[in-house]
Every structure is written in structure tokens, then in C-alpha cells.
Short mmCIF file of C-alpha atoms and ligand atoms in Angstrom, two decimals:
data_model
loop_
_atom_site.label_atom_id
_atom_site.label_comp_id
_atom_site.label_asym_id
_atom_site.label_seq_id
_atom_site.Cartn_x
_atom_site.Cartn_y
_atom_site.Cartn_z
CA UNK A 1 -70.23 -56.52 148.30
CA UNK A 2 -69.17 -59.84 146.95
CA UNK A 3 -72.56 -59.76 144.40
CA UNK A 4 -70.89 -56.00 143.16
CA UNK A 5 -67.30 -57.77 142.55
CA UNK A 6 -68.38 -61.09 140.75
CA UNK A 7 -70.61 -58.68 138.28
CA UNK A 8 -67.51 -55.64 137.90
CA UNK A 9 -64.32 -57.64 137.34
CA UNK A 10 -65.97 -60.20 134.15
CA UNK A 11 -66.68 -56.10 132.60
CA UNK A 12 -63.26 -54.68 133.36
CA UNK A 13 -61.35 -57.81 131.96
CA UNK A 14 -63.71 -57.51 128.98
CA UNK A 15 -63.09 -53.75 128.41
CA UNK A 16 -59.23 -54.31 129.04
CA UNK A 17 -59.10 -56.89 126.19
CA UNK A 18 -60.99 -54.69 123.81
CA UNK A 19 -58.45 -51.57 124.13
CA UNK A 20 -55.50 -53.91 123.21
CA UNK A 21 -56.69 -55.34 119.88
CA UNK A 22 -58.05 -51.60 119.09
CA UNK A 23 -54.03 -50.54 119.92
CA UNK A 24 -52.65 -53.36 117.70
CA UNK A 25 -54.66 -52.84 114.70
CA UNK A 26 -52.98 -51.90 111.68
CA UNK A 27 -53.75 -48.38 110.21
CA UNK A 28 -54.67 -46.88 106.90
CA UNK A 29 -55.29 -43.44 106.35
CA UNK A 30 -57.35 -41.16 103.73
CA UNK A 31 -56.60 -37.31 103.82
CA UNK A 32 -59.68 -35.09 102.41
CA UNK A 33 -58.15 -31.93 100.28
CA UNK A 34 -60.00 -29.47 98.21
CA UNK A 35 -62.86 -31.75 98.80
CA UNK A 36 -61.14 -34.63 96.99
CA UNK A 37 -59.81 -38.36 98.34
CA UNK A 38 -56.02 -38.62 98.35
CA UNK A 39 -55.72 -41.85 97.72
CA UNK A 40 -59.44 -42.10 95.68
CA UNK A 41 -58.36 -45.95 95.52
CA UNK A 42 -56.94 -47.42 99.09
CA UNK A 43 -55.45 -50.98 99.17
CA UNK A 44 -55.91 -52.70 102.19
CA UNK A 45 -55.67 -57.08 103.43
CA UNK A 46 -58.72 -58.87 103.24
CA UNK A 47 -59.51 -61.04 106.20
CA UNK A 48 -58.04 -58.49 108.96
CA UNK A 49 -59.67 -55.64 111.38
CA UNK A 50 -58.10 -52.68 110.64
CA UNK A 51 -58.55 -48.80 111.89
CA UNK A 52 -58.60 -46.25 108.71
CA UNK A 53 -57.88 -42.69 110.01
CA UNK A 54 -59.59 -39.95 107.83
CA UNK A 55 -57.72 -36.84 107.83
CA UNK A 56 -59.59 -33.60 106.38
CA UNK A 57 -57.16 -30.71 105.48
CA UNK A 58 -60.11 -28.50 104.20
CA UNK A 59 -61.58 -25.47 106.15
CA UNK A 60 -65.28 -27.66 106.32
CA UNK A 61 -66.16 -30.43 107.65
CA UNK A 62 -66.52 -33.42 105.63
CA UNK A 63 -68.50 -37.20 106.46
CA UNK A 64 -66.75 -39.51 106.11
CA UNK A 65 -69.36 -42.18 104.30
CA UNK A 66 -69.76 -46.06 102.77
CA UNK A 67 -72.83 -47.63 102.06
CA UNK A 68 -70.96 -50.64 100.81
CA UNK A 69 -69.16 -50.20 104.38
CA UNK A 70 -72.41 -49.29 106.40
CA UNK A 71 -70.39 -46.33 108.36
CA UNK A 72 -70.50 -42.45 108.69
CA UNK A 73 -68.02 -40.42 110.54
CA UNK A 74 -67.95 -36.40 110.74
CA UNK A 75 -64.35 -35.19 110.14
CA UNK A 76 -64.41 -31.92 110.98
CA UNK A 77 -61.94 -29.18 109.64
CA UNK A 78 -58.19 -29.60 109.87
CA UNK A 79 -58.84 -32.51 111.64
CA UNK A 80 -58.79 -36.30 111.88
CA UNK A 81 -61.67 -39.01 112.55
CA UNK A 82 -61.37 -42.74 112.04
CA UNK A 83 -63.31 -45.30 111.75
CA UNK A 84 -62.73 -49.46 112.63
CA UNK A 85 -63.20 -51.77 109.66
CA UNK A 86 -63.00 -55.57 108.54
CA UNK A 87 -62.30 -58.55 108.52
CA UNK A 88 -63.49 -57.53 105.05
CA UNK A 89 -63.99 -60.03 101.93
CA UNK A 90 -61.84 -59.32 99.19
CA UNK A 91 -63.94 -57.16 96.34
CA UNK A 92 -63.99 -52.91 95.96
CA UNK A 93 -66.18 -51.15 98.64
CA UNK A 94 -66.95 -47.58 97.44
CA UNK A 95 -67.09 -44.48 99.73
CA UNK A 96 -67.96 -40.89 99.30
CA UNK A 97 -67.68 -37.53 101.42
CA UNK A 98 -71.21 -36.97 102.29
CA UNK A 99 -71.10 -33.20 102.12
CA UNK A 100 -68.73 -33.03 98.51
CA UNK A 101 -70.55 -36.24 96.67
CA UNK A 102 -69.79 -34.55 93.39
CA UNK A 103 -65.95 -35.04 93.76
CA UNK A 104 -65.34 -36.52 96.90
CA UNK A 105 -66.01 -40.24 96.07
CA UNK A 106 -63.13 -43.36 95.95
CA UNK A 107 -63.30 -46.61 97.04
CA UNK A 108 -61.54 -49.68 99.25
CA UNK A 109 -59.49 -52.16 97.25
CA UNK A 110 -59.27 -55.09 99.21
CA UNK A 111 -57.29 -57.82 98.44
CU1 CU B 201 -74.11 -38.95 105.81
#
């Protein structure tokens, strides 16, 4: 019994901490319409972990995707999906809907 506690409580503390920085972070958000980035160019801070919410207002599902980011997310109709980012460098990071690459394409300004 006193092995099980000394291993549990180091992993609750842990997984306590980690929920209140995700809570704190600031948030940026995208919204997917006819297939299209609204904004196609997103300011956000360089140096600082943010969480960018990806709202798709189409009837399809969209992915969410950035090789210059190194994520994927499904966003499925009507629906939102985020995604946790930074600290980034300053510079322009490009992402694209995976499913609508001929319009749905815009990028990170971060500065
Ligand atoms: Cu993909």
C-alpha cells in the first residue's frame, strides 16, 4: 500500500499541473467556410504556448494541417477542433485544409 501511494500521488500532481497551464493558455481561432481560411493570415506572439481552436462551418469535414507546424487535426462538420502550439520563433508557418488544398491554405504570422 505505501509502494502504490509514493508511485500515484508524483502522477496526479503532474497531471493536475498540466490541466492548469492548458486552462490559462491564450486562444486563437481559425473558422473553415466554403472550404476557405477566415483569417488565411493569423497573427499570433512569438515565444508563448498558445491553443488555436479551428472552427469548420462547412457540411464536411476538413484537417486541419501544417507541415511547417508538424500537426493534423480532423474538424469535422459544424464543428470545432483545436490544436496546442508554440513557444514558436518568430517567421510565417503555412497551413492548409488537407481535404480542400486547392483553396483552403493560409498561414501563421508570428511575431
Ligand atoms: Cu492530413
Amino acid at each position: 500500500m505505501r509502494r502504490v501511494l509514493s508511485f500515484t500521488a508524483p502522477v496526479l500532481l503532474a497531471l493536475a499541473a498540466s490541466t492548469a497551464v492548458a486552462r490559462d493558455l491564450p486562444e486563437y481561432k481559425l473558422v473553415i467556410k466554403n472550404h476557405i481560411y477566415q483569417p488565411s493570415e493569423l497573427k499570433v506572439p512569438a515565444g508563448v504556448k498558445f491553443k488555436l481552436i479551428v472552427h469548420n462551418e462547412d457540411a464536411t469535414p476538413e484537417e486541419f494541417e501544417s507541415t511547417d507546424l508538424n500537426r493534423e487535426k480532423i474538424v469535422l462538420p459544424n464543428s470545432s477542433s483545436f490544436v496546442y502550439l508554440g513557444p514558436l520563433r518568430a517567421g510565417h508557418y503555412k497551413f492548409f485544409g488537407d481535404f480542400h488544398q486547392d483553396t483552403a491554405q493560409g498561414r501563421l504570422i508570428v511575431e
